[in-house]
CSV table of C-alpha atoms in Angstrom, one decimal:
chain,number,residue,atom,x,y,z
A,1,MET,CA,-36.7,-81.3,35.2
A,2,SER,CA,-35.3,-84.9,35.3
A,3,VAL,CA,-34.7,-86.8,32.1
A,4,ASP,CA,-36.2,-90.3,31.7
A,5,PRO,CA,-33.2,-92.5,31.0
A,6,LEU,CA,-35.4,-94.9,29.1
A,7,GLY,CA,-36.6,-92.3,26.5
A,8,PRO,CA,-40.1,-92.3,25.1
A,9,PRO,CA,-42.3,-95.3,26.0
A,10,GLN,CA,-41.7,-98.3,23.7
A,11,ALA,CA,-42.1,-102.0,23.7
A,12,THR,CA,-41.3,-103.9,26.9
A,13,PRO,CA,-37.7,-102.9,27.7
A,14,LEU,CA,-34.7,-105.2,28.4
A,15,VAL,CA,-32.0,-103.9,30.6
A,16,LEU,CA,-28.5,-105.3,30.1
A,17,PHE,CA,-26.7,-104.8,33.4
A,18,GLY,CA,-22.9,-105.1,33.8
A,19,ALA,CA,-19.7,-103.4,34.6
A,20,PHE,CA,-19.3,-101.8,31.1
A,21,ASP,CA,-19.1,-98.4,32.7
A,22,ARG,CA,-15.3,-98.8,33.2
A,23,HIS,CA,-12.6,-99.5,30.8
A,24,ASN,CA,-12.1,-103.3,31.2
A,25,PHE,CA,-11.6,-105.5,28.1
A,26,GLY,CA,-13.9,-108.3,29.3
A,27,ASP,CA,-16.7,-106.1,30.6
A,28,LEU,CA,-16.9,-104.1,27.4
A,29,LEU,CA,-17.0,-107.3,25.4
A,30,LEU,CA,-19.8,-108.9,27.4
A,31,GLY,CA,-22.0,-105.8,26.7
A,32,HIS,CA,-21.6,-106.4,22.9
A,33,ILE,CA,-22.1,-110.2,23.2
A,34,ALA,CA,-25.3,-109.7,25.2
A,35,ALA,CA,-26.6,-107.0,22.8
A,36,ALA,CA,-25.9,-109.3,19.8
A,37,GLN,CA,-27.7,-112.2,21.4
A,38,ALA,CA,-30.6,-109.9,22.3
A,39,ALA,CA,-30.8,-108.7,18.7
A,40,ARG,CA,-31.2,-112.4,17.6
A,41,LEU,CA,-33.3,-113.7,20.4
A,42,ALA,CA,-35.4,-110.8,21.5
A,43,PRO,CA,-35.3,-108.4,18.4
A,44,ASP,CA,-38.5,-106.4,19.4
A,45,ARG,CA,-37.2,-105.4,22.9
A,46,PRO,CA,-35.5,-102.0,23.2
A,47,LEU,CA,-32.2,-102.3,25.0
A,48,HIS,CA,-30.8,-100.2,27.8
A,49,PHE,CA,-27.3,-100.6,29.0
A,50,ALA,CA,-27.1,-100.2,32.8
A,51,GLY,CA,-24.1,-99.9,35.1
A,52,LEU,CA,-23.4,-97.8,38.3
A,53,ALA,CA,-22.6,-94.5,36.6
A,54,VAL,CA,-23.3,-92.4,33.6
A,55,ARG,CA,-20.5,-93.3,31.1
A,56,ASP,CA,-19.9,-93.2,27.3
A,57,LEU,CA,-17.2,-95.6,26.3
A,58,ARG,CA,-18.2,-95.8,22.6
A,59,ALA,CA,-14.8,-94.2,21.5
A,60,ASP,CA,-13.2,-97.3,23.0
A,61,GLY,CA,-15.6,-99.7,21.4
A,62,GLY,CA,-17.9,-99.8,24.5
A,63,VAL,CA,-21.4,-98.6,25.0
A,64,GLN,CA,-23.3,-95.6,26.5
A,65,VAL,CA,-24.3,-96.5,30.0
A,66,GLN,CA,-26.9,-95.2,32.5
A,67,PRO,CA,-27.0,-96.0,36.3
A,68,VAL,CA,-29.1,-99.0,37.0
A,69,ASP,CA,-30.9,-97.2,39.9
A,70,ALA,CA,-32.0,-94.4,37.5
A,71,ILE,CA,-33.3,-97.0,35.0
A,72,ALA,CA,-35.0,-98.9,37.7
A,73,ARG,CA,-36.7,-95.8,39.0
A,74,ALA,CA,-38.0,-95.0,35.5
A,75,LEU,CA,-39.3,-98.5,35.1
A,76,ARG,CA,-41.2,-98.3,38.4
A,77,LEU,CA,-42.8,-95.1,37.4
A,78,ARG,CA,-43.9,-96.6,34.1
A,79,ALA,CA,-45.3,-99.7,35.8
A,80,ALA,CA,-47.3,-97.5,38.2
A,81,ALA,CA,-48.7,-95.5,35.3
A,82,ASP,CA,-49.6,-98.7,33.3
A,83,PRO,CA,-50.2,-101.6,35.6
A,84,GLN,CA,-51.2,-103.9,32.7
A,85,ALA,CA,-48.0,-103.5,30.9
A,86,ALA,CA,-45.7,-106.5,30.6
A,87,PRO,CA,-42.9,-106.4,33.1
A,88,PRO,CA,-39.4,-105.6,32.0
A,89,GLY,CA,-36.5,-108.0,32.0
A,90,LEU,CA,-32.9,-107.5,33.3
A,91,LEU,CA,-30.0,-109.6,32.0
A,92,GLN,CA,-27.0,-109.6,34.2
A,93,VAL,CA,-24.4,-110.0,31.4
A,94,GLY,CA,-21.7,-111.9,33.2
A,95,GLY,CA,-18.2,-111.4,34.5
A,96,GLU,CA,-16.7,-111.8,38.0
A,97,ILE,CA,-19.4,-109.5,39.5
A,98,LEU,CA,-21.3,-111.6,42.0
A,99,ASP,CA,-18.8,-110.8,44.7
A,100,CYS,CA,-17.7,-107.3,43.7
A,101,ARG,CA,-18.1,-105.0,46.8
A,102,ALA,CA,-18.9,-101.3,46.8
A,103,TYR,CA,-15.4,-100.2,47.5
A,104,GLU,CA,-13.9,-102.1,44.6
A,105,ALA,CA,-16.7,-100.8,42.3
A,106,ALA,CA,-16.2,-97.2,43.4
A,107,ILE,CA,-12.4,-97.2,42.9
A,108,MET,CA,-12.6,-98.8,39.4
A,109,LEU,CA,-15.1,-96.1,38.3
A,110,MET,CA,-12.6,-93.3,39.2
A,111,GLY,CA,-9.8,-91.7,37.4
A,112,ARG,CA,-6.4,-93.0,38.4
A,113,ASP,CA,-5.4,-89.9,40.4
A,114,GLU,CA,-8.7,-89.7,42.2
A,115,ALA,CA,-8.5,-93.5,42.9
A,116,ALA,CA,-5.0,-93.3,44.3
A,117,ARG,CA,-6.2,-90.5,46.8
A,118,ALA,CA,-9.2,-92.6,47.8
A,119,ILE,CA,-7.2,-95.7,48.3
A,120,ALA,CA,-4.6,-93.8,50.4
A,121,HIS,CA,-7.3,-92.4,52.6
A,122,HIS,CA,-9.7,-95.4,52.9
A,123,ASP,CA,-7.8,-98.6,52.2
A,124,ARG,CA,-7.0,-99.6,55.8
A,125,ASP,CA,-10.5,-99.0,57.2
A,126,LEU,CA,-12.3,-102.0,56.0
A,127,ALA,CA,-15.7,-101.2,57.3
A,128,GLY,CA,-15.6,-97.4,56.9
A,129,ARG,CA,-14.4,-97.7,53.3
A,130,GLU,CA,-17.5,-99.8,52.3
A,131,ARG,CA,-19.8,-97.2,53.9
A,132,TRP,CA,-17.9,-94.4,52.1
A,133,ALA,CA,-18.1,-96.2,48.8
A,134,GLN,CA,-21.9,-96.8,49.1
A,135,GLN,CA,-22.3,-93.1,49.7
A,136,TRP,CA,-20.0,-92.2,46.8
A,137,LEU,CA,-22.0,-94.5,44.5
A,138,GLY,CA,-25.3,-93.4,45.9
A,139,ILE,CA,-26.6,-96.9,46.7
A,140,ALA,CA,-27.5,-98.9,49.8
A,141,ARG,CA,-26.4,-102.3,48.4
A,142,GLN,CA,-23.1,-103.9,49.5
A,143,LEU,CA,-22.8,-105.7,46.1
A,144,PRO,CA,-23.7,-103.0,43.7
A,145,TYR,CA,-23.2,-105.0,40.4
A,146,LEU,CA,-25.6,-107.6,41.6
A,147,ALA,CA,-29.1,-107.0,40.4
A,148,SER,CA,-31.6,-106.4,43.3
A,149,ALA,CA,-35.2,-107.2,42.8
A,150,PRO,CA,-36.5,-104.6,45.3
A,151,ILE,CA,-35.3,-101.6,43.2
A,152,LEU,CA,-37.2,-103.0,40.1
A,153,PRO,CA,-40.9,-103.1,39.3
A,154,PRO,CA,-42.8,-106.2,40.7
A,155,ALA,CA,-42.5,-109.3,38.4
A,156,THR,CA,-39.4,-108.1,36.7
A,157,ARG,CA,-37.6,-111.2,35.5
A,158,ILE,CA,-33.9,-111.2,36.3
A,159,VAL,CA,-31.5,-113.6,34.6
A,160,HIS,CA,-27.8,-114.1,35.3
A,161,ALA,CA,-25.7,-115.2,32.3
A,162,GLY,CA,-22.5,-117.0,33.0
A,163,SER,CA,-21.4,-114.9,35.9
A,164,GLY,CA,-18.5,-115.6,38.3
A,165,GLY,CA,-18.4,-115.3,42.2
A,166,VAL,CA,-15.3,-117.2,43.3
A,167,GLY,CA,-14.8,-114.8,46.2
A,168,LEU,CA,-18.4,-115.2,47.7
A,169,ALA,CA,-17.1,-117.8,50.2
A,170,GLY,CA,-14.8,-115.2,51.7
A,171,LEU,CA,-17.3,-112.4,52.2
A,172,PRO,CA,-18.8,-111.5,55.6
A,173,GLY,CA,-22.0,-113.2,56.5
A,174,ALA,CA,-24.2,-110.3,56.0
A,175,VAL,CA,-22.8,-109.7,52.5
A,176,GLN,CA,-23.3,-113.4,51.6
A,177,ALA,CA,-26.8,-113.1,52.8
A,178,GLU,CA,-27.4,-110.2,50.5
A,179,ALA,CA,-26.0,-112.1,47.6
A,180,CYS,CA,-28.1,-115.1,48.2
A,181,ALA,CA,-31.3,-113.0,48.6
A,182,ALA,CA,-30.6,-111.4,45.2
A,183,LEU,CA,-29.9,-114.6,43.5
A,184,ARG,CA,-32.9,-116.4,44.9
A,185,SER,CA,-35.1,-113.7,43.3
A,186,ALA,CA,-33.8,-114.5,39.9
A,187,ALA,CA,-35.7,-116.4,37.2
A,188,LEU,CA,-32.4,-118.2,36.2
A,189,VAL,CA,-28.9,-118.2,37.5
A,190,GLN,CA,-26.0,-119.4,35.4
A,191,VAL,CA,-22.4,-119.3,36.6
A,192,ARG,CA,-19.2,-119.9,34.7
A,193,ASP,CA,-17.3,-122.1,37.2
A,194,ARG,CA,-17.9,-125.1,39.4
A,195,ARG,CA,-16.5,-123.3,42.5
A,196,THR,CA,-19.2,-120.7,42.4
A,197,GLN,CA,-21.8,-123.3,41.5
A,198,ALA,CA,-20.8,-125.5,44.5
A,199,TRP,CA,-20.8,-122.6,47.0
A,200,LEU,CA,-24.3,-121.5,45.8
A,201,ALA,CA,-25.5,-125.1,46.2
A,202,THR,CA,-24.5,-125.0,49.9
A,203,ALA,CA,-26.8,-122.0,50.2
A,204,GLY,CA,-29.7,-123.8,48.5
A,205,ILE,CA,-29.4,-122.0,45.2
A,206,ALA,CA,-29.5,-124.2,42.1
A,207,ALA,CA,-27.3,-122.5,39.4
A,208,GLY,CA,-26.7,-123.7,35.9
A,209,LEU,CA,-23.1,-124.0,34.6
A,210,ALA,CA,-22.2,-122.3,31.4
A,211,PRO,CA,-19.0,-121.0,29.7
A,212,ASP,CA,-18.3,-117.3,29.9
A,213,PRO,CA,-20.5,-115.6,27.2
A,214,ALA,CA,-17.3,-114.2,25.6
A,215,ALA,CA,-16.7,-117.7,24.2
A,216,LEU,CA,-19.1,-116.5,21.5
A,217,VAL,CA,-16.9,-113.6,20.4
A,218,ALA,CA,-15.8,-115.2,17.1
A,219,ARG,CA,-19.3,-116.0,16.1
A,220,VAL,CA,-20.7,-112.7,17.1
A,221,LEU,CA,-18.0,-110.2,16.3
A,222,GLY,CA,-15.7,-112.2,14.0
A,223,ALA,CA,-16.5,-110.1,10.9
A,224,GLN,CA,-16.1,-106.8,12.6
A,225,ILE,CA,-12.8,-107.9,14.2
A,226,ALA,CA,-11.4,-109.1,10.9
A,227,LYS,CA,-12.3,-105.7,9.2
A,228,ARG,CA,-10.6,-103.9,12.1
A,229,ALA,CA,-7.5,-106.1,11.8
A,230,GLU,CA,-6.9,-104.5,8.3
A,231,GLN,CA,-6.5,-101.0,9.6
A,232,GLY,CA,-4.8,-98.9,12.3
A,233,GLU,CA,-2.6,-100.5,14.9
A,234,PRO,CA,-3.5,-104.1,14.2
A,235,ALA,CA,-2.4,-103.6,10.6
A,236,ARG,CA,0.9,-102.0,11.7
A,237,ILE,CA,1.5,-104.9,14.0
A,238,ARG,CA,0.9,-107.4,11.2
A,239,ALA,CA,3.4,-105.4,9.1
A,240,ARG,CA,5.9,-105.1,11.8
A,241,PHE,CA,5.8,-108.9,12.6
A,242,PRO,CA,5.0,-110.8,9.4
A,243,GLY,CA,6.2,-114.0,11.0
A,244,GLY,CA,3.8,-113.8,13.8
A,245,TRP,CA,3.7,-112.4,17.3
A,246,ILE,CA,3.1,-113.2,21.0
A,247,ALA,CA,0.3,-111.1,22.5
A,248,ALA,CA,1.3,-110.7,26.1
A,249,GLN,CA,-0.8,-108.9,28.7
A,250,LEU,CA,0.0,-108.3,32.4
A,251,SER,CA,-2.1,-106.7,35.1
A,252,ALA,CA,-0.7,-103.8,37.1
A,253,GLU,CA,-0.5,-105.9,40.2
A,254,CYS,CA,2.3,-107.8,38.6
A,255,GLY,CA,4.4,-104.8,38.2
A,256,ASP,CA,6.9,-105.4,41.0
A,257,ASP,CA,10.6,-105.7,40.0
A,258,ALA,CA,10.9,-109.4,41.0
A,259,THR,CA,7.9,-110.4,38.8
A,260,LEU,CA,9.0,-108.4,35.8
A,261,ASP,CA,12.6,-109.8,36.1
A,262,ALA,CA,11.2,-113.3,36.1
A,263,LEU,CA,8.9,-112.7,33.3
A,264,ALA,CA,11.6,-111.2,31.2
A,265,VAL,CA,13.8,-114.2,31.5
A,266,GLY,CA,10.9,-116.4,30.3
A,267,LEU,CA,10.0,-114.1,27.4
A,268,ASP,CA,13.6,-113.9,26.3
A,269,ARG,CA,13.7,-117.7,26.2
A,270,LEU,CA,10.4,-117.8,24.3
A,271,LEU,CA,11.4,-115.1,21.7
A,272,ARG,CA,14.8,-116.9,21.2
A,273,ASP,CA,13.1,-120.3,20.6
A,274,THR,CA,10.2,-119.1,18.4
A,275,GLY,CA,11.6,-116.2,16.4
A,276,LEU,CA,8.3,-114.4,17.0
A,277,GLY,CA,7.7,-110.7,17.7
A,278,LEU,CA,6.3,-109.6,21.1
A,279,VAL,CA,3.3,-107.2,21.5
A,280,LEU,CA,2.6,-106.1,25.1
A,281,TRP,CA,-0.9,-104.7,25.6
A,282,CYS,CA,-3.3,-103.4,28.2
A,283,ALA,CA,-6.6,-105.3,28.8
A,284,GLY,CA,-8.1,-102.4,30.8
A,285,ARG,CA,-7.3,-98.9,31.8
A,286,ALA,CA,-9.5,-98.6,34.8
A,287,PRO,CA,-7.8,-98.4,38.3
A,288,TRP,CA,-6.7,-101.9,39.5
A,289,HIS,CA,-6.5,-103.2,36.0
A,290,ASP,CA,-3.4,-102.6,33.5
A,291,ASP,CA,-0.8,-99.9,33.4
A,292,PRO,CA,1.2,-99.2,30.2
A,293,ALA,CA,4.1,-98.1,32.4
A,294,VAL,CA,4.5,-101.6,33.7
A,295,LEU,CA,4.6,-102.9,30.2
A,296,ARG,CA,7.3,-100.4,29.3
A,297,ARG,CA,9.4,-101.4,32.3
A,298,LEU,CA,9.1,-105.1,31.2
A,299,ARG,CA,10.2,-104.2,27.6
A,300,GLU,CA,13.3,-102.4,29.0
A,301,ARG,CA,14.3,-105.8,30.7
A,302,LEU,CA,14.3,-107.7,27.5
A,303,ARG,CA,17.6,-108.6,25.8
A,304,GLU,CA,16.2,-107.5,22.5
A,305,PRO,CA,13.6,-104.8,23.1
A,306,ALA,CA,13.6,-103.9,19.4
A,307,ARG,CA,11.6,-107.2,19.0
A,308,CYS,CA,8.9,-105.8,21.3
A,309,LEU,CA,6.3,-103.1,21.1
A,310,VAL,CA,3.9,-101.8,23.6
A,311,ALA,CA,0.4,-101.5,21.9
A,312,ALA,CA,-1.3,-98.1,22.5
A,313,SER,CA,-4.8,-99.0,21.5
A,314,THR,CA,-7.7,-98.9,23.9
A,315,HIS,CA,-10.4,-99.9,21.4
A,316,LEU,CA,-12.2,-103.2,22.0
A,317,LEU,CA,-12.2,-104.4,18.4
A,318,GLU,CA,-8.5,-103.7,17.9
A,319,LEU,CA,-7.6,-105.6,21.0
A,320,CYS,CA,-9.7,-108.5,19.9
A,321,ALA,CA,-7.9,-108.3,16.5
A,322,LEU,CA,-4.5,-108.4,18.3
A,323,LEU,CA,-5.6,-111.6,19.9
A,324,ALA,CA,-7.4,-113.2,17.0
A,325,GLY,CA,-4.3,-112.8,14.7
A,326,CYS,CA,-1.6,-113.7,17.3
A,327,THR,CA,0.6,-116.8,17.2
A,328,LEU,CA,0.4,-117.1,20.9
A,329,CYS,CA,-1.4,-115.4,23.8
A,330,LEU,CA,0.1,-115.0,27.2
A,331,ALA,CA,-2.2,-113.2,29.7
A,332,SER,CA,-3.1,-112.7,33.2
A,333,SER,CA,-6.6,-111.6,32.1
A,334,LEU,CA,-9.1,-114.4,31.8
A,335,HIS,CA,-11.1,-112.7,29.0
A,336,ALA,CA,-7.9,-112.3,26.9
A,337,ARG,CA,-7.4,-116.0,27.0
A,338,ILE,CA,-11.1,-116.7,26.4
A,339,VAL,CA,-11.0,-114.5,23.3
A,340,ALA,CA,-7.7,-115.9,22.0
A,341,GLU,CA,-9.1,-119.5,22.3
A,342,ALA,CA,-12.4,-118.5,20.7
A,343,PHE,CA,-10.3,-117.8,17.6
A,344,ALA,CA,-8.5,-121.2,18.2
A,345,ARG,CA,-5.1,-119.4,19.1
A,346,PRO,CA,-2.7,-121.1,21.4
A,347,ALA,CA,-3.0,-119.5,24.8
A,348,ALA,CA,-1.5,-119.7,28.4
A,349,SER,CA,-2.3,-117.9,31.5
A,350,LEU,CA,0.1,-115.9,33.7
A,351,VAL,CA,-0.1,-115.8,37.4
A,352,ARG,CA,2.5,-114.6,39.9
A,353,ALA,CA,4.1,-117.3,42.1
A,354,GLY,CA,2.0,-117.3,45.3
A,355,ALA,CA,-0.7,-115.2,43.9
A,356,GLN,CA,-4.3,-116.5,44.2
A,357,GLY,CA,-5.5,-116.2,40.5
A,358,ASP,CA,-8.7,-117.8,42.0
A,359,LYS,CA,-11.2,-116.8,39.3
A,360,LEU,CA,-8.7,-117.8,36.5
A,361,ARG,CA,-8.0,-121.2,38.0
A,362,ALA,CA,-11.7,-121.8,38.8
A,363,TYR,CA,-12.6,-121.2,35.1
A,364,LEU,CA,-9.7,-123.3,33.7
A,365,GLU,CA,-10.4,-126.2,36.1
A,366,THR,CA,-14.1,-126.1,34.9
A,367,TRP,CA,-13.6,-125.9,31.1
A,368,HIS,CA,-9.9,-126.7,30.5
A,369,ALA,CA,-9.2,-129.7,32.8
A,370,ASP,CA,-7.2,-131.4,30.1
A,371,ALA,CA,-5.1,-128.3,29.2
A,372,LEU,CA,-4.8,-125.8,32.0
A,373,HIS,CA,-1.7,-124.2,30.5
A,374,LEU,CA,-1.1,-122.1,33.6
A,375,HIS,CA,2.3,-120.5,34.1
A,376,GLU,CA,3.4,-119.3,37.5
A,377,ILE,CA,6.0,-116.6,37.0
A,378,ALA,CA,8.9,-117.6,39.0
A,379,ALA,CA,12.6,-116.6,38.9
A,380,GLY,CA,14.5,-118.2,36.2
A,381,SER,CA,11.8,-120.4,34.9
A,382,PRO,CA,11.0,-120.8,31.2
A,383,ILE,CA,7.4,-120.4,30.1
A,384,ARG,CA,6.6,-124.1,29.8
A,385,ALA,CA,2.8,-123.5,29.7
A,386,ALA,CA,3.4,-121.5,26.4
A,387,GLN,CA,5.3,-124.3,25.0
A,388,ALA,CA,2.6,-126.8,25.8
A,389,ALA,CA,-0.1,-124.5,24.3
A,390,ARG,CA,1.8,-124.2,21.0
A,391,ALA,CA,2.3,-127.9,20.9
A,392,GLU,CA,-1.4,-128.6,21.1
A,393,PRO,CA,-2.8,-129.7,17.8
A,394,ALA,CA,-4.7,-127.2,15.9
A,395,SER,CA,-7.6,-129.6,15.5
A,396,LYS,CA,-7.9,-129.8,19.3
A,397,ARG,CA,-7.9,-126.0,19.7
A,398,ASP,CA,-10.6,-125.8,16.9
A,399,ALA,CA,-12.7,-128.4,18.6
A,400,ARG,CA,-12.5,-126.7,22.0
A,401,ALA,CA,-13.5,-123.3,20.5
A,402,ALA,CA,-16.4,-124.8,18.8
A,403,ARG,CA,-17.5,-126.8,21.8
A,404,LEU,CA,-17.4,-123.8,24.1
A,405,ALA,CA,-19.2,-121.6,21.6
A,406,GLY,CA,-21.9,-124.1,21.2
A,407,LEU,CA,-22.4,-124.4,24.9
A,408,ALA,CA,-22.5,-120.7,25.4
A,409,ALA,CA,-25.0,-120.2,22.6
A,410,ASP,CA,-27.2,-122.9,24.2
A,411,ALA,CA,-26.9,-121.1,27.5
A,412,ALA,CA,-27.9,-117.8,25.9
A,413,GLY,CA,-31.0,-119.4,24.5
A,414,ARG,CA,-32.0,-120.6,28.0
A,415,CYS,CA,-31.4,-117.1,29.4
A,416,PHE,CA,-33.7,-115.4,26.9
A,417,ALA,CA,-36.3,-118.1,27.2
A,418,ALA,CA,-36.3,-117.4,31.0
A,419,LEU,CA,-36.6,-113.6,30.4
A,420,ASP,CA,-39.7,-114.4,28.4
A,421,GLY,CA,-41.1,-116.7,31.2
A,422,ARG,CA,-40.6,-119.9,29.1
């Protein structure tokens, strides 16, 4: 007998849909931000976390997730049994998910060894790999993390909160058409960067502009993060580097020798000039995210590796505490920078020379036009962006954090009003 993923019938449910079924710092965080906003703005609605697969990431500070298609099926059955019941709502919680295709989604839901085998087998067959991924996921959609009205009960209100889709312009026409159809069926669409907003406008879709919801992290999770900072690995880091530390994160795609050599040169210069310690950390352990082996290789290249440690933690709150307490954040992850800046810490973004970094640039151009602090890792170059970030007055960082959090809070209010039909 099948199990109803919604549990016993309750009040009108609210589905929070996102990529928090894989270990990725930003996606796990967005689930918590959305749940906290729901508790404040829709306290009577039972919440259901939906992804693409059954996952339980609570040990890492995440949530327990059910497949969105299973939840949608249960909602349709309930609607058929009680046609007078108020329709459910679905909040797409954000992240760079509007353009995430089935193959990418499938790989990131696998274990590393399984993912490596799948990539070796399918990576060169562009059309075939998408068909295989849809079969593996058990879906017909080409953009699996994009909420689709046809799978939900009639009149379900779908709202998109601060999502990104910088890659939409480069997708095949049929996939673009699927994205536009899904977004046109939404009650409200908010995107987090002007590039995505402009592309949607050319398709006749009016999308609001809002900061990434993670800009609310200090307001929403600040007390929990501060408590976590006093224990475990965050407390050991504080004891190890009482004068402060640089929190540096680097995605696995930056793990080639030339990139690591160049970054080590810049970090050596930075450590010498600041006297700070260095903490290397992983923002996500899912395939195509971060790899601690890459960080260990970087540490070995430093002139004084004893001044550096590689953080072991995978827990969301501990990683947030690492950023909230740092003296400087250097990261290729957009959400790492967003969290650091939400706590008014100096932050700069890392990209490889010649790499696209499109979603990062699109977000910074939208919300940080006066302080991009973007460092391209090139041979022999010091990290000038980090120096510029540290030189920025604390009052300016505080004002930016408050401004973006305020805009994100206002945007959340509009999202929940749209979910209620207001």
